[in-house]
Tab-separated table of C-alpha atoms and ligand atoms in Angstrom:
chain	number	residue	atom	x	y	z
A	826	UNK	CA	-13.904	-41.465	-16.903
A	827	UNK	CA	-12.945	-39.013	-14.492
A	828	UNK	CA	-15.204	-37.219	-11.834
A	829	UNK	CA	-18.034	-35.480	-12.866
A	830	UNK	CA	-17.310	-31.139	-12.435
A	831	UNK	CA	-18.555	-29.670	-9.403
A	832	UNK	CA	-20.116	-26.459	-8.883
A	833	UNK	CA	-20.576	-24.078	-6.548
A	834	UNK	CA	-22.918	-21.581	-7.041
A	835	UNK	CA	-24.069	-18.918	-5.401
A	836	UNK	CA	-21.580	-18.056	-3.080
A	837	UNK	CA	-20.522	-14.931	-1.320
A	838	UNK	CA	-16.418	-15.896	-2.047
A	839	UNK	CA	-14.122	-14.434	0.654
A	840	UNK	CA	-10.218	-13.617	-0.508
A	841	UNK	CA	-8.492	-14.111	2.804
A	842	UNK	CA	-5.697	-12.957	1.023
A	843	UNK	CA	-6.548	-10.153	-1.327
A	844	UNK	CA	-9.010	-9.106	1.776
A	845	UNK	CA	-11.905	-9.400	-0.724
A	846	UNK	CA	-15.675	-10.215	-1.117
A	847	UNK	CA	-17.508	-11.101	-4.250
A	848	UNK	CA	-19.948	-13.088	-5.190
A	849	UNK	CA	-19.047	-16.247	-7.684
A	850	UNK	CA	-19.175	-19.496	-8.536
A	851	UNK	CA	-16.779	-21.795	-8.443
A	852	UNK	CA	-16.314	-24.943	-10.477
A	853	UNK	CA	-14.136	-27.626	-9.171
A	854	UNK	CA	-12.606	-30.839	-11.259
A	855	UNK	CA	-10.130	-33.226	-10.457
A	856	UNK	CA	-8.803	-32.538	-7.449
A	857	UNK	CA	-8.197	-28.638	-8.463
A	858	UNK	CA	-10.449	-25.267	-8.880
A	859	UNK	CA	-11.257	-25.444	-12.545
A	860	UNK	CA	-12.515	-21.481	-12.823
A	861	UNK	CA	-14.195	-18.883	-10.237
A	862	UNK	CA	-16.482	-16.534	-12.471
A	863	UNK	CA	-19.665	-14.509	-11.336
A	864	UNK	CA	-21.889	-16.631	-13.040
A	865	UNK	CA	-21.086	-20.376	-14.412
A	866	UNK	CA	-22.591	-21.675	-16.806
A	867	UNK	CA	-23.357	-25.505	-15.870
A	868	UNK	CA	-22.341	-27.975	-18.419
A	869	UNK	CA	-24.103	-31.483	-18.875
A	870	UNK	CA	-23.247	-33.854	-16.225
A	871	UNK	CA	-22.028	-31.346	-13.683
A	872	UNK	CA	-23.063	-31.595	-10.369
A	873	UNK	CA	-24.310	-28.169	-9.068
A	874	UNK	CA	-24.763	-27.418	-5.638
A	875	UNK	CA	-26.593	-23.801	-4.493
A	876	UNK	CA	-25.053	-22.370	-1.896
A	877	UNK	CA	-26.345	-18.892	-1.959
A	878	UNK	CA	-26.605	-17.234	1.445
A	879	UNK	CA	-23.568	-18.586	2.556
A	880	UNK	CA	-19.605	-17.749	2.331
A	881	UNK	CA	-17.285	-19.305	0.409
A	882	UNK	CA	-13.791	-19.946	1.914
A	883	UNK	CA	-10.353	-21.706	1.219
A	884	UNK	CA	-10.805	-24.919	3.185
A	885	UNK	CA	-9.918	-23.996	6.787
A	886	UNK	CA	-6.666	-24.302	8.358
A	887	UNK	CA	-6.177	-25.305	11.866
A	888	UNK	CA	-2.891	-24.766	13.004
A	889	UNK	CA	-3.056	-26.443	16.313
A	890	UNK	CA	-4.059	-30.155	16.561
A	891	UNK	CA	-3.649	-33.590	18.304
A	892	UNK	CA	-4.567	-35.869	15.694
A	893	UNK	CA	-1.809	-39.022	15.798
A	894	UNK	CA	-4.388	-41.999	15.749
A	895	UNK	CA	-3.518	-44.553	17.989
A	896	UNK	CA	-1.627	-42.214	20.289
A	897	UNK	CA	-3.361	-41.259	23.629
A	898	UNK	CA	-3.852	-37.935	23.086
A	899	UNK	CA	-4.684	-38.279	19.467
A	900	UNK	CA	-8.382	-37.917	17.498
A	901	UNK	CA	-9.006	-38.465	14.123
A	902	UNK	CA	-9.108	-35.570	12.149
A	903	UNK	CA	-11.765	-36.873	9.533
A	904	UNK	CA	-14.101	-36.992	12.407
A	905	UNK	CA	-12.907	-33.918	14.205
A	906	UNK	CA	-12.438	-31.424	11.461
A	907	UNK	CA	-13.201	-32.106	8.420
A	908	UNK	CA	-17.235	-31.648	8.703
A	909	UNK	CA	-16.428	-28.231	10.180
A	910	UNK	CA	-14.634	-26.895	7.014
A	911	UNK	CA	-11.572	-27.778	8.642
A	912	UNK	CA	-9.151	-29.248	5.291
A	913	UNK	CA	-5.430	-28.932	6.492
A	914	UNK	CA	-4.711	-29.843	10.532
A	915	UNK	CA	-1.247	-28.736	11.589
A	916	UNK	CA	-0.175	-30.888	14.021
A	917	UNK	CA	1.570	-29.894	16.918
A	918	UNK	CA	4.202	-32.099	17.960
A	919	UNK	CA	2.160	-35.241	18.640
A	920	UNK	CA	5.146	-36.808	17.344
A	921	UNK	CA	8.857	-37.246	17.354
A	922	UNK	CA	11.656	-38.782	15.986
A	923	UNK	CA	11.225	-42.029	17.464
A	924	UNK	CA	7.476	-42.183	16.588
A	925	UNK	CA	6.855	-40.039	13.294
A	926	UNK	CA	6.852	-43.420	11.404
A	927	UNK	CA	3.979	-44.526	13.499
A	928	UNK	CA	2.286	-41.297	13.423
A	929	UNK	CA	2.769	-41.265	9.476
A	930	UNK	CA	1.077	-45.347	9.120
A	931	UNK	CA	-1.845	-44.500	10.973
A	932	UNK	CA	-2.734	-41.413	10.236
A	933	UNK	CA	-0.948	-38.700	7.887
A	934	UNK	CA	-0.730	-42.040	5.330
A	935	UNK	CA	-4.856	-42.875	5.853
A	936	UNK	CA	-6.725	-40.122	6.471
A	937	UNK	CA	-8.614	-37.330	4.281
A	938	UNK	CA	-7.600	-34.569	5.998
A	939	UNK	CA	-4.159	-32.894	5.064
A	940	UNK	CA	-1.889	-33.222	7.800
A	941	UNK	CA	0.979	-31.323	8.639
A	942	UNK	CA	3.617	-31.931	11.319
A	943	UNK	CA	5.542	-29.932	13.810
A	944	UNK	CA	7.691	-32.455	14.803
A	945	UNK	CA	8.452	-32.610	18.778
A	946	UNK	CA	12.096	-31.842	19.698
A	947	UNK	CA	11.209	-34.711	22.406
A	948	UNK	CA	11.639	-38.324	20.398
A	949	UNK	CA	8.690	-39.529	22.174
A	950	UNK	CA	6.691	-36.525	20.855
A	951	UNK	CA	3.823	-35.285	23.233
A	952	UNK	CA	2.625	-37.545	26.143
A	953	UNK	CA	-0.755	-38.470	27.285
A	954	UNK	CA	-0.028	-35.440	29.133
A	955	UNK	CA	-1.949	-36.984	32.540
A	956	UNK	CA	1.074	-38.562	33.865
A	957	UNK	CA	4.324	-36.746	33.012
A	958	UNK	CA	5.661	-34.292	30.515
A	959	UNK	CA	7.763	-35.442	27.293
A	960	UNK	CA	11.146	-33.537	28.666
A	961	UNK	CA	11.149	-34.703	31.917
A	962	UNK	CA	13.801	-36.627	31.068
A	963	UNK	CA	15.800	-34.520	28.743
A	964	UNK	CA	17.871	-37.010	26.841
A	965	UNK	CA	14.338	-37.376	24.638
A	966	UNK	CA	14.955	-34.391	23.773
A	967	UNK	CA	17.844	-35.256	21.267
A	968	UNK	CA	18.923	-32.910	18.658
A	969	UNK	CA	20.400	-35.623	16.165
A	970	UNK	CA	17.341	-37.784	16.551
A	971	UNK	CA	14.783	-34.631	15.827
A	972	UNK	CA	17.128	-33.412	12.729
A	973	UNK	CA	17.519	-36.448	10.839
A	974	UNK	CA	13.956	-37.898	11.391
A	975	UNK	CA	13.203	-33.631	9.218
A	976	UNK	CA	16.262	-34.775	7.058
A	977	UNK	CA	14.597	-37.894	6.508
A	978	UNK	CA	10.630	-36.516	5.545
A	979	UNK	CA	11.231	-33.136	5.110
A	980	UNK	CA	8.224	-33.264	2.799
A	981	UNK	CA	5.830	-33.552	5.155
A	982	UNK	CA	7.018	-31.793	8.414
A	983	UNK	CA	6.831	-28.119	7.929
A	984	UNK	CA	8.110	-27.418	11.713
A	985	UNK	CA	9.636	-28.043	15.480
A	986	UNK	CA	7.834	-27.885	18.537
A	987	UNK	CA	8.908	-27.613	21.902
A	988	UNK	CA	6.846	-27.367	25.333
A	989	UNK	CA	8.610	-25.330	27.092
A	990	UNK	CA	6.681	-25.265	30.791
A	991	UNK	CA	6.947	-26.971	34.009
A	992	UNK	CA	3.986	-28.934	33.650
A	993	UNK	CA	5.975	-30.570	30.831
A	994	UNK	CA	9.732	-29.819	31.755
A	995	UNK	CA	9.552	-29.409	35.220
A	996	UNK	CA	11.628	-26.949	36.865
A	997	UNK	CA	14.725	-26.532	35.266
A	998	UNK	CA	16.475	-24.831	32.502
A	999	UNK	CA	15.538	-23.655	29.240
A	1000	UNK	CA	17.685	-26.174	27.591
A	1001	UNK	CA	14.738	-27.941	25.317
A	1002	UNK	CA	14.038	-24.585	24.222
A	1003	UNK	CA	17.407	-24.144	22.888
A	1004	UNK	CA	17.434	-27.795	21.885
A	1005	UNK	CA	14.823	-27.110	19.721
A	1006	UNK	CA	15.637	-23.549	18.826
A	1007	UNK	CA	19.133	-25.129	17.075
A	1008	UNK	CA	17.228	-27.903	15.732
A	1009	UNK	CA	15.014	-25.317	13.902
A	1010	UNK	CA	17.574	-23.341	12.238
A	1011	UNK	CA	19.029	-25.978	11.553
A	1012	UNK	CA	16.965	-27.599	9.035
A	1013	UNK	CA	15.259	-24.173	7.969
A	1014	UNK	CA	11.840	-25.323	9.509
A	1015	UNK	CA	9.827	-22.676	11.939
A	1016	UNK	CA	9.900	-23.230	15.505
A	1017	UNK	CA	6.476	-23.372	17.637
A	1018	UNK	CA	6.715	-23.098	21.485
A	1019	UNK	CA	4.068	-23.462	23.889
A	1020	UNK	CA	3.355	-20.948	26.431
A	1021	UNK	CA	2.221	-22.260	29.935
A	1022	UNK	CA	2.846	-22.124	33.214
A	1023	UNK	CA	6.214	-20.235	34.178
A	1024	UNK	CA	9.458	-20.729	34.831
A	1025	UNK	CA	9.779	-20.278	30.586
A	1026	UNK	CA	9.035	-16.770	30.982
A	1027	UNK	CA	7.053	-15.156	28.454
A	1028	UNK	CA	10.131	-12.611	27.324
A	1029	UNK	CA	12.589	-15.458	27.695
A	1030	UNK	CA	10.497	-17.138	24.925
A	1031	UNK	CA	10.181	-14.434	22.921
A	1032	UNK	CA	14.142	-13.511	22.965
A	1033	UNK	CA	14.459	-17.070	21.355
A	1034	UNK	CA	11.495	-16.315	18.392
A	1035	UNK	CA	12.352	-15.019	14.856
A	1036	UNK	CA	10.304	-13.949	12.468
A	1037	UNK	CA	7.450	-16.578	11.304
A	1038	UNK	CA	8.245	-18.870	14.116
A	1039	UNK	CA	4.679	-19.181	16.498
A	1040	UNK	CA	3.875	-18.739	20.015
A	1041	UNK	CA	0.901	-20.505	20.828
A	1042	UNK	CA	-1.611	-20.676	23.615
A	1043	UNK	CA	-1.239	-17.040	23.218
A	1044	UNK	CA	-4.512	-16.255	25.072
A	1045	UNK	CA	-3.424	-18.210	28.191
A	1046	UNK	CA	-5.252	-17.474	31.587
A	1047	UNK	CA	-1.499	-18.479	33.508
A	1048	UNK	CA	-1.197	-15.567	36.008
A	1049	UNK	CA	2.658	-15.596	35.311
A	1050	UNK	CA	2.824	-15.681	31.631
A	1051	UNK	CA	-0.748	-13.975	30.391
A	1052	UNK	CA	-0.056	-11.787	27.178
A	1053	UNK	CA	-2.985	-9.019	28.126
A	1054	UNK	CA	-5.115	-8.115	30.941
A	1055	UNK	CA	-7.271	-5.797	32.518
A	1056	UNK	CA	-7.898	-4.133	29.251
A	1057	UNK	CA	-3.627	-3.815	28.439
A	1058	UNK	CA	-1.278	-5.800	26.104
A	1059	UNK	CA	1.689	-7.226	28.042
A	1060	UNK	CA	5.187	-5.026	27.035
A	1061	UNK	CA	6.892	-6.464	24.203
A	1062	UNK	CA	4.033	-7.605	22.512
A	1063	UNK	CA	2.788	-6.405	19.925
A	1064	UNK	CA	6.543	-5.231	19.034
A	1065	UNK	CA	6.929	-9.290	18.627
A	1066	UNK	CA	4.132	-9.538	17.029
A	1067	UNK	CA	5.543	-6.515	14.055
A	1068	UNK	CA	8.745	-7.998	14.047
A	1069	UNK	CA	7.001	-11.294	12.383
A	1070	UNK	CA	6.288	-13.625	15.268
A	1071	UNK	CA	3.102	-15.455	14.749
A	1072	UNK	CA	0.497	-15.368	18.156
A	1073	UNK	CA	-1.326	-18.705	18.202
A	1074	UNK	CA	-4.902	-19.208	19.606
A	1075	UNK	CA	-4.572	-22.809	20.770
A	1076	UNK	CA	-7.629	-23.253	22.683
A	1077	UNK	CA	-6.866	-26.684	24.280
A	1078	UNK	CA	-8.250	-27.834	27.970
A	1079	UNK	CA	-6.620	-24.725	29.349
A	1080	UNK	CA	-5.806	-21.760	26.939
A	1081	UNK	CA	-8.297	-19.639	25.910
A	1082	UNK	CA	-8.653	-17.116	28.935
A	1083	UNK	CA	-11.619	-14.857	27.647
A	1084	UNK	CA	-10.308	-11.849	29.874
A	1085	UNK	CA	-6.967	-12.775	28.213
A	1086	UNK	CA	-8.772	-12.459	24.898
A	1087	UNK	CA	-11.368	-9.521	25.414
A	1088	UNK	CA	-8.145	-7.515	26.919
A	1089	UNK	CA	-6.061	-8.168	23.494
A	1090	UNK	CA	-8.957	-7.393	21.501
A	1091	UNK	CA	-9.977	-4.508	23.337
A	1092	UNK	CA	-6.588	-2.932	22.600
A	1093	UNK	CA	-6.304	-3.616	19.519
A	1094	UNK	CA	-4.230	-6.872	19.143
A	1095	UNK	CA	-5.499	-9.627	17.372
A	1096	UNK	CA	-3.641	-13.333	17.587
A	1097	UNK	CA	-2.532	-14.058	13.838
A	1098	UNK	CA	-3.696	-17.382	13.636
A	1099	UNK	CA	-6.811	-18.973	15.559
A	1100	UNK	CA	-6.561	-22.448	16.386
A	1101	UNK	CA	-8.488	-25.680	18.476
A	1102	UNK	CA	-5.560	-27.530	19.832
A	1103	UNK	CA	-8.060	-30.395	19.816
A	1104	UNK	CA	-7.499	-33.317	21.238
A	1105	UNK	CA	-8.923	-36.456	23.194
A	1106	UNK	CA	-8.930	-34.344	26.561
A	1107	UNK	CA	-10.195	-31.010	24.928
A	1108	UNK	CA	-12.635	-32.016	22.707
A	1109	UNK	CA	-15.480	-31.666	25.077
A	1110	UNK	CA	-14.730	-27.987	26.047
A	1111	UNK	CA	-13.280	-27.166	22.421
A	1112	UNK	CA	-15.838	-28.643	20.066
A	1113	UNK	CA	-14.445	-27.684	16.964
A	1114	UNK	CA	-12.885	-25.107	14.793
A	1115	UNK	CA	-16.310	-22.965	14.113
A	1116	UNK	CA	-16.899	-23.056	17.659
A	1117	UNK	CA	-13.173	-21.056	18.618
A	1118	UNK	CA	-13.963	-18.811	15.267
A	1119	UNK	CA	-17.543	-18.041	16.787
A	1120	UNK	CA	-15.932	-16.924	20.272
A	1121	UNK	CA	-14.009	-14.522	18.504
A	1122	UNK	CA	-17.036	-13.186	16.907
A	1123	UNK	CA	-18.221	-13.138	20.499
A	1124	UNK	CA	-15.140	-10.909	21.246
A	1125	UNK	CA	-15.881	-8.418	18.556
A	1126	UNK	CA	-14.009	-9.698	16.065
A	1127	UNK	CA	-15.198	-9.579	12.563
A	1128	UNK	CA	-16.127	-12.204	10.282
A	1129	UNK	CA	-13.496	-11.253	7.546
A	1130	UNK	CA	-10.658	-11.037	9.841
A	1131	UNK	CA	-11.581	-14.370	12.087
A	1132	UNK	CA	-11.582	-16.020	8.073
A	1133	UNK	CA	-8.211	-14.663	7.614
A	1134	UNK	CA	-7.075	-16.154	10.103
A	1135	UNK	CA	-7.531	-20.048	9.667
A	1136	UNK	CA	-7.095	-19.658	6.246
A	1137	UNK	CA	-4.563	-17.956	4.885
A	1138	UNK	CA	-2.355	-16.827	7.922
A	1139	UNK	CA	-2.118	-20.021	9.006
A	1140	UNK	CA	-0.734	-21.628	5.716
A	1141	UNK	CA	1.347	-18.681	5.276
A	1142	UNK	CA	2.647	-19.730	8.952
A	1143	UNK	CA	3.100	-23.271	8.033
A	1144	UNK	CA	4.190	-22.821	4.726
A	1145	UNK	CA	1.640	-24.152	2.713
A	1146	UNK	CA	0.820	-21.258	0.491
A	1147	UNK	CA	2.946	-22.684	-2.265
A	1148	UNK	CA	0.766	-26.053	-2.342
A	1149	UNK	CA	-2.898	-23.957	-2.800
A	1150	UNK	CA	-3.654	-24.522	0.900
A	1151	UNK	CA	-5.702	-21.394	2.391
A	1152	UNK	CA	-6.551	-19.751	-1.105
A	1153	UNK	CA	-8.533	-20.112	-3.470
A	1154	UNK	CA	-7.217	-20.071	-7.134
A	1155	UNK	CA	-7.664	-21.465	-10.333
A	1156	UNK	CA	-5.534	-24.391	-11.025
A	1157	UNK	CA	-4.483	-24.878	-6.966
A	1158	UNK	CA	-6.148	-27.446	-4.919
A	1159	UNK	CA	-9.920	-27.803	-4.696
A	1160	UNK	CA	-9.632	-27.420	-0.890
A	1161	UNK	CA	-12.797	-25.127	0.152
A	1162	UNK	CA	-15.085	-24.543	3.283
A	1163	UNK	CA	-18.339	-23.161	2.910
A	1164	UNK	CA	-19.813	-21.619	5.850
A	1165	UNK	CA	-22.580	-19.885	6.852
A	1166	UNK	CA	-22.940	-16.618	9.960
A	1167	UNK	CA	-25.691	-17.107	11.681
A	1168	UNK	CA	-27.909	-15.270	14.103
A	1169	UNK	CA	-27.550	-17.143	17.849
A	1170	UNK	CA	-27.217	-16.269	20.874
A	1171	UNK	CA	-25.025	-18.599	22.765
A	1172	UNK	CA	-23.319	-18.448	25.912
A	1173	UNK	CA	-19.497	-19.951	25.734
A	1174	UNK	CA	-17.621	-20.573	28.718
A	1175	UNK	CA	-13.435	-20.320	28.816
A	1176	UNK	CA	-11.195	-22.772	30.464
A	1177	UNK	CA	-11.562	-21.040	33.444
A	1178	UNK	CA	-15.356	-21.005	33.702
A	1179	UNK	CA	-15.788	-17.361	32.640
A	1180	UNK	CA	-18.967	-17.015	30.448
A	1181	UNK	CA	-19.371	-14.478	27.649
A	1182	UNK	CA	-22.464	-14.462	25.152
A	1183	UNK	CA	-22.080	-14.334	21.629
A	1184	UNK	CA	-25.117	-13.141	19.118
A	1185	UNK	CA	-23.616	-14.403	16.045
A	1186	UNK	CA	-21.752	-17.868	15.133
A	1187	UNK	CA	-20.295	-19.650	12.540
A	1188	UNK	CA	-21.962	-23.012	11.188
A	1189	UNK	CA	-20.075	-25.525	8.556
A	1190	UNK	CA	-21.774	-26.171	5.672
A	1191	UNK	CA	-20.041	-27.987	3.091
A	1192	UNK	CA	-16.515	-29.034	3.153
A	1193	UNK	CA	-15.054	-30.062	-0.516
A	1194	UNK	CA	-10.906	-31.836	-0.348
A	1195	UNK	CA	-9.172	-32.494	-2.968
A	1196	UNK	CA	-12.074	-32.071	-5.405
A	1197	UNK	CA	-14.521	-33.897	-3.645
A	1198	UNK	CA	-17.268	-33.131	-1.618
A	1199	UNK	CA	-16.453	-34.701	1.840
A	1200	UNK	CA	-19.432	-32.920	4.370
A	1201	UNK	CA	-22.541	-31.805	3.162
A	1202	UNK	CA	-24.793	-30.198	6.104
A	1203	UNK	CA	-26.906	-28.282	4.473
A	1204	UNK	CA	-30.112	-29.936	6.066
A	1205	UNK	CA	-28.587	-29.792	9.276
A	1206	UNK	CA	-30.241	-26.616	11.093
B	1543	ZN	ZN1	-1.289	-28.897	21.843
């Protein structure tokens, strides 16, 4: 006896991809989406669930997470994204070569929430990030190690990441960069490099970006290395951004500058993918995936293009597509988020203190994975 059918009805659906709206219902059974039609007809012994008045997404993508249990830095992603529509965590690097097997047994092995890898081009992966940075002794940051631990689960990793700042590195050369640049072509994966405080230069991480690799902590308050301000996009920019590198959100304790933000808004650049970076430190000031999407709503960015982007851009960034992550279609995985866009004034405040008032926001309503319905807050006002 398998599950009983699930469906959805009701729904305003949003096509991330096909940049649509209609609404539908959508029936979901054994693990997949069994159809998407206007109206449904329920069958005996479904289990139908109104959700009229709110949207209906692919199950959201955040593609910048902490979430290696056990590890300092780490949170558990069932807790800390998957009752906010969040599905599919990519995360960033928590681990290396030296520690993926850990990182794999305690969470990516146990948890509901997909989880996707960047592996770290440091063995060690990321620190607890309070007492030293994971290439301050390079020799972590071992080429062989990082390759064969891909060669090994190249399943499961979809990427490389490499912190390439002092408050990681210390001074120094750009030599983990290029560590993990070769490691990355290498074994065909995209790269993702963190921008922070200078010496890595903004334009010296850039030269070493191709197409579909990701720069995140794009809307960084760093002086040095911020990509807009005072109402201006940074040179080089948005000419990276057309050639195919992918801008990052990647809130975190210390990212999200909302001068930074309102600047690249304001003329006319939006970061392709918008992310938490949530992790034991961050949590507090980061809150969750809804909460980043509804500062961007803040910012004047609409509700159709903040969707896009932790849906579909995001799995298109990880590579996920392929697997049903960040669509919605008949026959792919019954991953779906359904949300709701409220009217609420809230203040936010950035990592810098700045506060900026918002009038809308987004609330989670109902996260399905896999088929089954994981978060239900519809009573929850
Ligand atoms: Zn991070």
């Amino acid at each position: 006896m398998g599950a009983a059918r699930v469906v959805l009805q009701g729904g305003e659906l949003v096509d991330p991809e096909r940049r649509t709206r209609a609404r539908a219902d959508v029936a979901v059974s054994g693990g997949t989406i069994a159809a998407i039609e206007p109206n449904l007809p329920t069958e005996h012994g479904d289990v139908a669930i109104d959700v009229a008045g709110s949207l209906v997404t692919p199950g959201l993508v955040d593609m910048h997470t902490h979430v290696f249990i056990g590890q300092d830095l780490g949170v558990d992603p069932d807790d800390a994204c998957l009752p906010y529509g969040v599905t599919t965590v990519v995360d960033a690097g928590s681990s290396g070569g030296h520690n993926f097997g850990a990182f794999q047994r305690s969470t990516i092995e146990r948890v509901r929430t997909n989880v996707r890898p960047f592996l770290n081009i440091s063995s060690i992966g990321t620190t607890s990030i309070l007492l030293s940075g994971e290439l301050k002794t390079l020799a972590y940051a071992d080429e062989d190690t990082c390759a064969s631990c891909v060669g090994e689960h190249g399943d499961e990793i979809v990427g490389i990441k490499v912190r390439a700042s002092w408050d990681v590195q210390g001074e120094g050369s750009p030599e983990p960069l290029l560590r993990a640049r070769r490691v990355a072509d290498k074994v065909s994966l995209p790269l993702m490099v963190h921008l922070g405080p200078a010496p890595s230069t903004t334009e010296e991480i850039l030269a070493q970006l191709r197409p579909g690799d990701i720069l995140t902590h794009c809307c960084t308050g760093f002086p040095d290395n911020r990509l807009a301000h005072d109402g201006r996009l940074r040179d080089g920019i948005l000419e990276a951004q057309r050639r195919g590198v992918v801008f990052d959100v990647g809130h975190g304790m210390s990212a999200f500058d909302a001068e930074v933000a309102a600047s690249m808004v304001s003329s006319g650049f939006l970061p392709d993918t918008i992310s938490t970076d949530v992790h034991a430190y961050s949590l507090e000031g980061v809150r969750d995936l809804c909460t980043v999407m509804s500062k961007f709503l803040a910012l004047g960015v609409g509700v159709d293009d903040v969707i896009r982007r932790v849906t579909y851009s995001p799995a298109l960034a990880a590579g996920l597509l392929d697997s049903g992550v960040g669509r919605l279609r008949v026959g792919g995985v019954a991953d779906i988020a359904v949300l709701r866009v409220v009217e609420r004034r809230t203040t936010f405040v950035d990592c810098s203190g700045n506060m900026f008032d918002g009038t809308h926001g987004f609330d989670p309503v109902l996260t399905v994975r896999d088929g089954v319905v994981v978060s239900d807050r519809r009573g929850v006002t």
